[in-house]
Coordinates of C-alpha atoms and ligand atoms in Angstrom, one line a residue:
X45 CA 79.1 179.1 116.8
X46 CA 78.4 181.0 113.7
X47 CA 79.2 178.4 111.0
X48 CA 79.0 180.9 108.0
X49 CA 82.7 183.0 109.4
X50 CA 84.1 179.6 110.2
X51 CA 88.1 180.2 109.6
X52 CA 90.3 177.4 109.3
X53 CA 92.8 179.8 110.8
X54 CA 91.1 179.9 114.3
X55 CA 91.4 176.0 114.4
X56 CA 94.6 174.2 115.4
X57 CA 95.3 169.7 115.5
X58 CA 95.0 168.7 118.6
X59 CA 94.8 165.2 118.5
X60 CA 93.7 161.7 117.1
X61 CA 92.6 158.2 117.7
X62 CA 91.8 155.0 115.2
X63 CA 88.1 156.7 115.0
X64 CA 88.4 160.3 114.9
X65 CA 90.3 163.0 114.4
X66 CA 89.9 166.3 116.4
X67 CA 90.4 170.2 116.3
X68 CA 90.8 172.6 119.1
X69 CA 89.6 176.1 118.6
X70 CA 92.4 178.6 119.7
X71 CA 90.5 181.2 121.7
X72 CA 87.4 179.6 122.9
X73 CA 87.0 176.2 125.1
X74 CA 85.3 173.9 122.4
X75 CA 86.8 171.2 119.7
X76 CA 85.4 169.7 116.8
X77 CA 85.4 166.1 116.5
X78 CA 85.5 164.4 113.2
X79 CA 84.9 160.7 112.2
X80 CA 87.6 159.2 109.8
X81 CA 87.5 156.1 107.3
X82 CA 89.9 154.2 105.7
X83 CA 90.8 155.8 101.8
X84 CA 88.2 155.0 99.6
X85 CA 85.7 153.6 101.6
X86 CA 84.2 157.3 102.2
X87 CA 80.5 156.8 103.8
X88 CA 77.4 159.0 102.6
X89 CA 76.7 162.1 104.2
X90 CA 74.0 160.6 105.5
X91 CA 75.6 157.2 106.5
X92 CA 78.4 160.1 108.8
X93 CA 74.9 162.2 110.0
X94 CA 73.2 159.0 111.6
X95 CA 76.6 157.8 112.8
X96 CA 77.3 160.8 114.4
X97 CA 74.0 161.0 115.8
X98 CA 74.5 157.5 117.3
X99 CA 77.1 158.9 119.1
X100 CA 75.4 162.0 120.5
X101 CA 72.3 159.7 121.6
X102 CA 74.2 157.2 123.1
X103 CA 76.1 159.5 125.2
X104 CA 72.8 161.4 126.0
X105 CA 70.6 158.6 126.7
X106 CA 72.9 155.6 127.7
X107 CA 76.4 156.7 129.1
X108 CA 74.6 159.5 131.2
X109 CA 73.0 157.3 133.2
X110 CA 75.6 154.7 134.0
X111 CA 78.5 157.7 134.5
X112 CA 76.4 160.2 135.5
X113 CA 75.2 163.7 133.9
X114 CA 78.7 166.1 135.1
X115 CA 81.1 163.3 134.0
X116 CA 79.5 162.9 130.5
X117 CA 79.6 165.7 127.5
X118 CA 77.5 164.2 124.9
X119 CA 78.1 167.1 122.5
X120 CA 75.7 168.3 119.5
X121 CA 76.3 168.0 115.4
X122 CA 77.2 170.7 114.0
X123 CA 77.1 171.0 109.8
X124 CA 79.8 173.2 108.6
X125 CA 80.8 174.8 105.2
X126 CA 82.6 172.1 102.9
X127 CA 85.7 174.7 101.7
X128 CA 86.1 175.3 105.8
X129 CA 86.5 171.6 106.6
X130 CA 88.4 171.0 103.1
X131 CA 90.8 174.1 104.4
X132 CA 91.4 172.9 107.9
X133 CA 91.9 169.1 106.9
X134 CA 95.3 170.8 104.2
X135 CA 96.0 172.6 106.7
X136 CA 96.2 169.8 110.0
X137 CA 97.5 167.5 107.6
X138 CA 101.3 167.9 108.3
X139 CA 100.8 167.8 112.8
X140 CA 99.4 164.3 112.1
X141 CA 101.3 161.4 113.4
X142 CA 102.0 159.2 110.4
X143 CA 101.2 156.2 112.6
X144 CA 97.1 157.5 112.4
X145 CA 97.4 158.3 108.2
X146 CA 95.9 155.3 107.5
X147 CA 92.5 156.7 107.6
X148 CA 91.5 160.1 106.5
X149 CA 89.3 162.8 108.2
X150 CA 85.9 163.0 107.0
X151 CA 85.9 166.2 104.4
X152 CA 82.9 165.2 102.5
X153 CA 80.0 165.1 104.8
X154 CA 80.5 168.4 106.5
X155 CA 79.3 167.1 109.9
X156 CA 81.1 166.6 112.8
X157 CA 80.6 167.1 116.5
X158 CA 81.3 169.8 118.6
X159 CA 82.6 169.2 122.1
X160 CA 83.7 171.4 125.5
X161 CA 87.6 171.1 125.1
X162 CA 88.1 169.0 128.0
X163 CA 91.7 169.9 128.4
X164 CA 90.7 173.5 128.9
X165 CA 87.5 173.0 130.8
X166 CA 87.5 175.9 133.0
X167 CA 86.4 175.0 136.5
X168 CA 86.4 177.9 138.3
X169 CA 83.8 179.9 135.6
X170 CA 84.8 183.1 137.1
X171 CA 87.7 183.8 136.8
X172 CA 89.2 183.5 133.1
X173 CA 92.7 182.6 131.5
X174 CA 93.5 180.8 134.8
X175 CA 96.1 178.4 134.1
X176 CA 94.8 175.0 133.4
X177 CA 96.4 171.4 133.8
X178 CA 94.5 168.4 132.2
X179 CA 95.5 164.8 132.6
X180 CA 93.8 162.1 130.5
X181 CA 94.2 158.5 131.0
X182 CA 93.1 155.7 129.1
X183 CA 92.8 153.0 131.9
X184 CA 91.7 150.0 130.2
X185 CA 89.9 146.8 131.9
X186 CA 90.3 147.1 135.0
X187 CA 89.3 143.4 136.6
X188 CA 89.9 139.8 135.7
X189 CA 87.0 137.7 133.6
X190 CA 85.4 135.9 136.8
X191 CA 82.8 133.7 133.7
X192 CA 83.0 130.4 134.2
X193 CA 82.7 130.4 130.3
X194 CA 86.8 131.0 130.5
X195 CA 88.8 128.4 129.1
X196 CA 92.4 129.3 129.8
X197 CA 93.1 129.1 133.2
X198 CA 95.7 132.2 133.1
X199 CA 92.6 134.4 132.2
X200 CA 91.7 134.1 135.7
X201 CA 95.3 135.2 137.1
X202 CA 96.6 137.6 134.5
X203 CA 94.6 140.3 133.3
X204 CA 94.1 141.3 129.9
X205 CA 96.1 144.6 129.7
X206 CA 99.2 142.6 130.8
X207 CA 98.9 139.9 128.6
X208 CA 98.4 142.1 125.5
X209 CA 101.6 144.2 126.5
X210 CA 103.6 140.9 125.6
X211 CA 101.9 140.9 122.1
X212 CA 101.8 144.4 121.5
X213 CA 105.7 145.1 122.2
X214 CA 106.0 141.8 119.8
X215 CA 104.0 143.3 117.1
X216 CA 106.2 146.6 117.3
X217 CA 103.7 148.7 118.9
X218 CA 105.6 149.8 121.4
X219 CA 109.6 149.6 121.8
X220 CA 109.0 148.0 125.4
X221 CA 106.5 146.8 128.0
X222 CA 104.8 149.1 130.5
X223 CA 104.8 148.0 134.1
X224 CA 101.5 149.4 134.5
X225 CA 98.6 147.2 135.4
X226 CA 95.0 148.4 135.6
X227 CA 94.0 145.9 138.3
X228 CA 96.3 148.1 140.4
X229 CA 94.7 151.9 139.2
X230 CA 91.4 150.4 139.8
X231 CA 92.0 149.1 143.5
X232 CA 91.3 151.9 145.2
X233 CA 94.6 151.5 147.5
X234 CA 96.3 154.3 147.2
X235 CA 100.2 152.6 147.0
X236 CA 99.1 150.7 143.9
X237 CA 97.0 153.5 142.7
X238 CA 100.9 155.1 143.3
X239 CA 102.2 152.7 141.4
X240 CA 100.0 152.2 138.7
X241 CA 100.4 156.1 138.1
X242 CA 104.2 156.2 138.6
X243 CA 104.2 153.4 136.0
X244 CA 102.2 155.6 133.3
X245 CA 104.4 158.4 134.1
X246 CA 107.1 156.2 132.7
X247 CA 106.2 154.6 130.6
X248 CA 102.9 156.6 128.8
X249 CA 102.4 154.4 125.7
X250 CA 98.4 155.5 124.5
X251 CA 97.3 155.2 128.0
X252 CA 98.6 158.8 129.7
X253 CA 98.5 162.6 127.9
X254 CA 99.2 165.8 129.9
X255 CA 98.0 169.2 128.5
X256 CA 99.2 172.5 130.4
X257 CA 96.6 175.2 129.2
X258 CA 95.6 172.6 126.3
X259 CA 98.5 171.8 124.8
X260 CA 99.9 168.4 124.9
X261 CA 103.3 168.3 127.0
X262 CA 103.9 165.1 128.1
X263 CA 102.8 161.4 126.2
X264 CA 102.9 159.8 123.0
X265 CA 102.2 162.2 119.9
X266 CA 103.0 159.4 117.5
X267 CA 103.7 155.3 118.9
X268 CA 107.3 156.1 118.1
X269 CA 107.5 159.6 119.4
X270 CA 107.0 159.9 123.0
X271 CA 108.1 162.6 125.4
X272 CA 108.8 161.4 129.1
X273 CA 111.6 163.2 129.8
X274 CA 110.9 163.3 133.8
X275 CA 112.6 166.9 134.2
X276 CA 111.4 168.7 131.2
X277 CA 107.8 167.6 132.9
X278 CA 109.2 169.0 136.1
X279 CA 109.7 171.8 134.9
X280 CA 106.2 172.8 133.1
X281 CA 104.8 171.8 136.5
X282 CA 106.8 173.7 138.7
X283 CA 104.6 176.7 138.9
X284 CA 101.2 174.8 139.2
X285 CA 102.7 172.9 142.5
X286 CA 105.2 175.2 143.8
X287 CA 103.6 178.4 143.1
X288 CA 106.5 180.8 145.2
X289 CA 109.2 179.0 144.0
X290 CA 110.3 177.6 147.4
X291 CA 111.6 174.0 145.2
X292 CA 115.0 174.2 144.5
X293 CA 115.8 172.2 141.0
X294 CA 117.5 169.2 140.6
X295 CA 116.5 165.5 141.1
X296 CA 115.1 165.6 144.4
X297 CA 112.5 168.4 143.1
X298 CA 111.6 166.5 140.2
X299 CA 110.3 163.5 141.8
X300 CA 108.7 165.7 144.6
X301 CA 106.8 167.2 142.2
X302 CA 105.9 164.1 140.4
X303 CA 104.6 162.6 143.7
X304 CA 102.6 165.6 144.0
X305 CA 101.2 165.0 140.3
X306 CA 100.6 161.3 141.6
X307 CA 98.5 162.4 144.8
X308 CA 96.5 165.0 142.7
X309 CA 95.7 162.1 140.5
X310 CA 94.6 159.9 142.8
X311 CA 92.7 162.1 144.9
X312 CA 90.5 163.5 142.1
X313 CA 89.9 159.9 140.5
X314 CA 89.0 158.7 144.1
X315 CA 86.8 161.9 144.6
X316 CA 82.9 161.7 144.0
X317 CA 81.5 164.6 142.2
X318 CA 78.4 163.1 140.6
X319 CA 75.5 161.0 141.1
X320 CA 74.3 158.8 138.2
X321 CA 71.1 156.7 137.5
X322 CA 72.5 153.5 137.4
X323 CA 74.0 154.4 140.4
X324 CA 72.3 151.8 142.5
X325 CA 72.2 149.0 139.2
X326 CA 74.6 147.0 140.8
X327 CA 76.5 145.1 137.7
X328 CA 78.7 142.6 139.6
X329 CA 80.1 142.8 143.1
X330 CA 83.8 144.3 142.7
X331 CA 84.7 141.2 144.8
X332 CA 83.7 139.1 142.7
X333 CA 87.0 137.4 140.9
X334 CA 90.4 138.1 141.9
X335 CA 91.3 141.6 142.6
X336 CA 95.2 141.7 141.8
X337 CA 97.2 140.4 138.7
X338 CA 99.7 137.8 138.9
X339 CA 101.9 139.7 136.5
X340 CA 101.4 143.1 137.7
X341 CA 105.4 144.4 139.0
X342 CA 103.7 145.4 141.8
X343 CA 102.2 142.3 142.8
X344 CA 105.9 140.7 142.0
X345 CA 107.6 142.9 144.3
X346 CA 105.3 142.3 147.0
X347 CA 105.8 138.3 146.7
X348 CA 109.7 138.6 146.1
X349 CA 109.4 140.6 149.7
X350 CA 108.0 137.1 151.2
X351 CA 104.6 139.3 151.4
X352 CA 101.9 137.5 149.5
X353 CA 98.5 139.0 150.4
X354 CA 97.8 142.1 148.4
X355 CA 95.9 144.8 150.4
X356 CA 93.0 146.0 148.8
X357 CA 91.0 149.2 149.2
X358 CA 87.5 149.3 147.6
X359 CA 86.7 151.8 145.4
X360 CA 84.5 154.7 146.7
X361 CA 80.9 154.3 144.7
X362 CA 80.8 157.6 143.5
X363 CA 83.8 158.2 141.9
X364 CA 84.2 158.0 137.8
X365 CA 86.9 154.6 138.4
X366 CA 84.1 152.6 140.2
X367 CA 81.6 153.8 137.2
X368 CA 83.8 152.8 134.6
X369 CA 84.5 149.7 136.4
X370 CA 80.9 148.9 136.9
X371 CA 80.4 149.5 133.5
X372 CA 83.1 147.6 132.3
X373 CA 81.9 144.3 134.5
X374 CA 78.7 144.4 131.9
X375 CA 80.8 142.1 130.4
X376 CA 79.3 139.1 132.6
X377 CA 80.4 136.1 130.3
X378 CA 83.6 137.2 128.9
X379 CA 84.1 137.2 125.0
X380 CA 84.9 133.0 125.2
X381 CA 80.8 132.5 126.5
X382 CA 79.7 135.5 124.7
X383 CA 80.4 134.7 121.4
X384 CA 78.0 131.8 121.3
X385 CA 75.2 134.0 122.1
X386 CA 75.8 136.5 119.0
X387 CA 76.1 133.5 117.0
X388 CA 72.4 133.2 117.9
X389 CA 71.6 136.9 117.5
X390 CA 73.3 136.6 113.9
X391 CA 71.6 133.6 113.0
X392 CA 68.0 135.1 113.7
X393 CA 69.4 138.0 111.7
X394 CA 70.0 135.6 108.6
X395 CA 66.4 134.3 109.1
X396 CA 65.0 137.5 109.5
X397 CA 67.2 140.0 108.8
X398 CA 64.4 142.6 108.6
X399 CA 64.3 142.6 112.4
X400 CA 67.9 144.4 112.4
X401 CA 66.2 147.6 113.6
X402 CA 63.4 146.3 115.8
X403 CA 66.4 144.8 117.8
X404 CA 68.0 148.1 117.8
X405 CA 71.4 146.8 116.8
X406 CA 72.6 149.8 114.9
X407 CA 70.2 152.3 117.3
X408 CA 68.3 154.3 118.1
X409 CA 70.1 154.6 121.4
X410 CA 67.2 156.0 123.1
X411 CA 65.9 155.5 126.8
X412 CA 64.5 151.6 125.5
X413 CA 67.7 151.0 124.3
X414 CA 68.9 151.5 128.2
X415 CA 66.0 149.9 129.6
X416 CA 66.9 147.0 128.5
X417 CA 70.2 146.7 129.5
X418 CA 69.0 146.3 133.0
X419 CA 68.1 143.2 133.1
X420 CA 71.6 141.4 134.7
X421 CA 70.6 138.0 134.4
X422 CA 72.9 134.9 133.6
X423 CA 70.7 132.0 132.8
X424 CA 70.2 131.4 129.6
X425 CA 67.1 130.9 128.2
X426 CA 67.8 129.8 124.9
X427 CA 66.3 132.8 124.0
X428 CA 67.2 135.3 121.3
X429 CA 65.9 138.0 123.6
X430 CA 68.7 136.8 125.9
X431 CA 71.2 136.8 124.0
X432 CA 71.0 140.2 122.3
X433 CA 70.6 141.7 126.2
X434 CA 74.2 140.0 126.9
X435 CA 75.4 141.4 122.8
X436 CA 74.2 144.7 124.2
X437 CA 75.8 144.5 127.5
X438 CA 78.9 143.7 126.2
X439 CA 79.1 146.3 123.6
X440 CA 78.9 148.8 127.1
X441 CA 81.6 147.1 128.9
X442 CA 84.1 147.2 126.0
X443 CA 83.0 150.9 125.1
X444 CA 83.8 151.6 129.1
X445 CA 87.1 149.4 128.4
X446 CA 88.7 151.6 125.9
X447 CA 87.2 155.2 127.4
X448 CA 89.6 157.8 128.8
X449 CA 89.2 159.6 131.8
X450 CA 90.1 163.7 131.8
X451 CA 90.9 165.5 134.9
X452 CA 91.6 169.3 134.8
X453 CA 92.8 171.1 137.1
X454 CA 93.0 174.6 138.1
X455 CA 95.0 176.2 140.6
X456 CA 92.8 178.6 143.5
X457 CA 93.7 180.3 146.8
X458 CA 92.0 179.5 149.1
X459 CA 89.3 182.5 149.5
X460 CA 88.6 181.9 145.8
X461 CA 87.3 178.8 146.2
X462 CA 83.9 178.6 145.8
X463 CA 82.0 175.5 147.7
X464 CA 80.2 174.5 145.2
X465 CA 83.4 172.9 143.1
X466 CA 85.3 170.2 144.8
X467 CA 88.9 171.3 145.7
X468 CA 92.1 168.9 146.1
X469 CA 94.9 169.9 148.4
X470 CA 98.7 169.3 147.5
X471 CA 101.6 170.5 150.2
X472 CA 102.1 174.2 148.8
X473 CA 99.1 174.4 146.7
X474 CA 95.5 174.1 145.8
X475 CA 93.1 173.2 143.1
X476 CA 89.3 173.2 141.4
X477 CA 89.3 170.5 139.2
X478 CA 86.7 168.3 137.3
X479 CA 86.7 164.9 136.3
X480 CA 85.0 164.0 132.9
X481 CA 84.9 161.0 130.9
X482 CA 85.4 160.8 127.1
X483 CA 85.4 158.6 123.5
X484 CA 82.3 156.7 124.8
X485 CA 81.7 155.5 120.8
X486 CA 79.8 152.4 121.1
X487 CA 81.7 149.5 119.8
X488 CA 79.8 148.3 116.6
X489 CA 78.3 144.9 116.6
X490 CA 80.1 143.9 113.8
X491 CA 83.2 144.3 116.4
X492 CA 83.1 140.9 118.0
X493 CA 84.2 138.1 116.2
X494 CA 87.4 140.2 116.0
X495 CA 87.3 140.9 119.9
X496 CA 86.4 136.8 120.1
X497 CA 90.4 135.8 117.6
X498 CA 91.9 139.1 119.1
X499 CA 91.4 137.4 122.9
X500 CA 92.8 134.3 121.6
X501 CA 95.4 135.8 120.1
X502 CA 96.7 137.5 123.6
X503 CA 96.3 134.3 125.7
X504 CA 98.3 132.0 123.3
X505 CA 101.0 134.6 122.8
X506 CA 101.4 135.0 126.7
X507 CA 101.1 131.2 127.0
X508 CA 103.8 130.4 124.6
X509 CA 106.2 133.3 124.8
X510 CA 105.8 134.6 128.7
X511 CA 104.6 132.1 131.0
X512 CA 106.5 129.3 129.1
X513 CA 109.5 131.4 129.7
X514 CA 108.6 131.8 133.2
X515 CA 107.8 128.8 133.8
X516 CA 111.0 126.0 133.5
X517 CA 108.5 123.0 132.8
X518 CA 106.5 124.7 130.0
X519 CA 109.3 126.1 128.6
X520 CA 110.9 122.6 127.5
X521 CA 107.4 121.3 126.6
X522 CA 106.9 124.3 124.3
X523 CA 110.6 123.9 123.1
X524 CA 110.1 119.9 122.7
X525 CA 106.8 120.5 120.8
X526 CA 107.4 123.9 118.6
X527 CA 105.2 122.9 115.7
X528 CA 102.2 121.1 117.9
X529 CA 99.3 122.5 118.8
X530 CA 98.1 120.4 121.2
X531 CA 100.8 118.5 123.9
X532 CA 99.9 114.8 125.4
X533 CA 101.3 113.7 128.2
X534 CA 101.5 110.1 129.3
X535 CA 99.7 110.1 132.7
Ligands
5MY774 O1 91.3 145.9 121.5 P1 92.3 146.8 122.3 O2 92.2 146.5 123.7 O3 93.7 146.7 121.7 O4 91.8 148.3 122.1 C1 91.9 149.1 120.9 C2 92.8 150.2 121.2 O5 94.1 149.7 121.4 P2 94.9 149.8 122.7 O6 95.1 148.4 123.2 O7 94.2 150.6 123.7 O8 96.3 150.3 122.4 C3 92.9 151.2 120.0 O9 93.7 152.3 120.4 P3 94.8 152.8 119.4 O10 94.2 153.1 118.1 O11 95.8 151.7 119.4 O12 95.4 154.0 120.1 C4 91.5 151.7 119.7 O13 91.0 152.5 120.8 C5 90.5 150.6 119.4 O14 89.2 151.1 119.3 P4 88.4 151.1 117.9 O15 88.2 149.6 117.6 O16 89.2 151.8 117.0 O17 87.1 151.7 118.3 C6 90.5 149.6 120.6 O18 89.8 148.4 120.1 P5 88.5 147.8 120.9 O19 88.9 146.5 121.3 O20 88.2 148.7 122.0 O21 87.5 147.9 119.8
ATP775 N1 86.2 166.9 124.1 C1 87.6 166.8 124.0 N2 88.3 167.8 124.6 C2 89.7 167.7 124.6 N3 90.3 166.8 123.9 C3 89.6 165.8 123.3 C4 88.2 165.8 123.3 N4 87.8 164.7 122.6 C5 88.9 164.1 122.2 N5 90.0 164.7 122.6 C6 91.4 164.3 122.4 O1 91.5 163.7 121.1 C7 92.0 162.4 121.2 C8 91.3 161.5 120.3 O2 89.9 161.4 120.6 P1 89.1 160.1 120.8 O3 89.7 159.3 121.9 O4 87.7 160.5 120.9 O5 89.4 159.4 119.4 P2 89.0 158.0 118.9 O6 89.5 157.8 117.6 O7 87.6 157.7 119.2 O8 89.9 157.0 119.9 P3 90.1 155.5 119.8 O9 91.4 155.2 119.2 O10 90.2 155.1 121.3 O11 89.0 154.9 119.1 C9 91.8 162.0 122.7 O12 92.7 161.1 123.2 C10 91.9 163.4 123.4 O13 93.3 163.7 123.7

């Protein structure tokens, strides 16, 4: 890219999260990434270089080798001209959703990162302008804690997506729950995979995004402005599914085509297209702790139809869900045992707080760094060694907890295909497609003593509000004791 004829014309919003703010360029298949900050706390230029270099590292060094090298675009830094970045920033300003203008774009560095636009990702490199479909899914933790650290025996039943819908619908995040339950994506069975998918379709909150040739046409632009109107969907996908027009409209085509959507879906996330180097680094057995969610709807309807065995289908190894799962499961402890153990780390830190960068805390996120996160084992030394190897870990798992998966997809007859890009089959059509993996920011150290009162936070507002409800007995012991924290019983 030459940075000197950047034009702030050429760029166009294309989306945001709590970290950073991006830019799609309107011709070519890349995006610029910027990091944002709350107003007035603006960091150096150098405090935004090494963060963004963090990133780039991290991705290179560390996420490559647990995702594998075709699922992971690291990126580069780029420095561009301050009146460019001041230009686009005026010019963005009015697309953003006022639900993300708490923090503002980074203007003053200059740096930022620039990216393959995922949503445009050609996969057939051949052939240009080829229509493109991208679907991006944040899919959240997909298993429940199995630590014996746990102290709330519904952390072993419910899992945390579901119990946070309760709080989050409370706090007026979102208008209403979503029946979607990650235990169910991540299963590997293809009717709750059906489900689960169904259930974003519906209801897409932050966790589901469609682009048709990279433009966002289904999901949430804003928390209170979200498109899932069911037909209008139908209707962009019509062509990519039903190429000759042989669907007539109406309700029965919507939802075929929507199942069709589904099956792509779960075909490509079940696919594997990549080997990794952590590949054979198992983290925990998947069957390790229960594999279905007490309050996932599709778990309820199973047990209201007198059936009360869920089927389970395990994950193939190479495909991007059991990576993100295995790297999720580097949470070993859960928050409740880790937190004692960065209370150690931090207390070292107070006695010698000069160690901060021997213990690469804050990087460099180099190929030590990823050495030694190997090391999976549970007993505790006493150690501080130990306990910053568990910090470390966990930092991974939540980073692989709040990634998003990208699948594009690109419609090819069949002569076109080439064999060396894997192809997915619908009824009437077919397609390239490739899977990527993206926003793999580590999650800063400083992060969990907030993860450790965010956790508690979810369990007691399920406890209370939910299963209390649920549950007739709780429910008048909750109601008889409002103000206690604590409920005795005679025995
Ligand atoms: O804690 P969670 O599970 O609510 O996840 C946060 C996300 O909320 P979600 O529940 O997905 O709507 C949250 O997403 P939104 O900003 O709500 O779209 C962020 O991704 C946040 O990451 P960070 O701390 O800004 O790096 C996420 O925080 P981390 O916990 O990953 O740090
Ligand atoms: N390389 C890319 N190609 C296409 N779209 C992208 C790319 N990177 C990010 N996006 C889009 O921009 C949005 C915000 O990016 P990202 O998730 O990295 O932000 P974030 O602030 O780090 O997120 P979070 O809120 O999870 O911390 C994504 O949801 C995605 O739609």
């Amino acid at each position: 890219m030459e940075v000197e004829k950047m034009d702030e014309n050429e760029w166009k919003y294309h989306g945001e999260g709590n970290q950073s703010l991006v830019v799609s360029h309107c011709q070519r298949c890349v995006v610029l990434r910027f990091l944002k900050s709350p107003p007035n706390q603006n960091k150096t230029s150098e405090e935004i270089l090494h963060h963004l270099q963090n990133i780039v590292d991290f991705g290179k060094h560390v996420m490559k080798q647990f995702f594998g090298e075709n699922y992971v675009h690291h990126g580069e830094i780029i420095q561009l001209p301050l009146d460019f970045v001041r230009q686009l920033c005026l010019k963005i300003q009015p697309e953003r959703p006022e639900s993300r203008c708490d923090k503002d774009m980074d203007t003053l560095s200059g740096y930022a990162m620039c990216l393959p636009n995922l949503t445009r990702l050609q996969t057939y490199c051949f052939v240009e302008h080829r229509p493109i479909l991208c679907i991006e899914i944040k899919p959240k933790c997909g298993f429940i804690p199995f630590s014996s650290h746990v102290s709330q025996e519904i952390k072993h039943k419910v899992c945390r997506y579901c119990m946070h819908q309760h709080l989050k619908v409370a706090n007026g995040k979102w208008k209403r729950p979503s029946k979607y339950c990650p235990l169910d994506l991540f299963s590997g069975n293809k009717q709750r995979m059906h489900f689960a998918l169904k259930s974003l379709l519906q209801e897409p909150q932050n966790n589901l995004k469609i682009f048709k040739n990279g433009e966002l046409i289904y999901g949430c632009k804003d928390d209170q402005d979200c498109v899932s109107d069911w037909n209008e969907l139908a209707r962009h996908l019509k062509p990519f599914f039903f190429p000759s027009n042989g669907l007539v409209s109406g309700p029965h085509c919507t939802r075929t085509i929507v199942k069709e959507l589904i099956h792509v879906i779960t075909m490509t996330l079940l696919s594997s297209t990549d080997a990794c180097r952590a590949g054979d680094m198992k983290t925990v057995p998947i069957s390790q702790g229960r594999s279905y969610c007490e309050a996932s709807a599709f778990n309820k309807e199973l047990v209201r139809n007198g059936k009360h065995k869920l089927e389970s289908s395990d994950l193939p190894r190479g495909c991007l869900l059991y990576k993100t799962l295995q790297a999720q499961m580097l949470d070993m402890l859960d928050i409740e045992g880790l937190h004692p153990l960065y209370s150690r780390v931090e207390q070292y830190l107070e006695e010698f707080p000069e160690e901060r960068s021997t213990l690469q805390i804050d990087g460099p996120y180099n190929e030590a760094f990823y050495e030694k996160l190997l090391d999976l084992s549970t007993e505790d030394d006493g150690t501080v060694a130990f306990a910053l190897t568990k910090v470390q870990q966990y930092r991974i798992a939540m980073t692989a907890k709040d990634c998003s998966l990208m699948i594009a997809l690109s419609p090819c007859l069949q002569d076109e295909c080439s064999e060396q890009r894997p192809v997915v089959l619908t009824s009437k059509s077919r397609f390239t497609f490739s899977v990527s993996v993206l926003d793999l920011d580590l999650k800063p150290y400083e992060s969990i003593p907030h993860q450790y009162k965010l956790d508690s936070e979810i369990v007691n507002y399920y406890l209370k509000n939910v299963q209390a409800k649920d549950d007739p007995v709780m429910s008048t012991l909750f109601k008889e004791n409002e103000d206690c924290t604590l409920v005795l019983h005679k025995v």
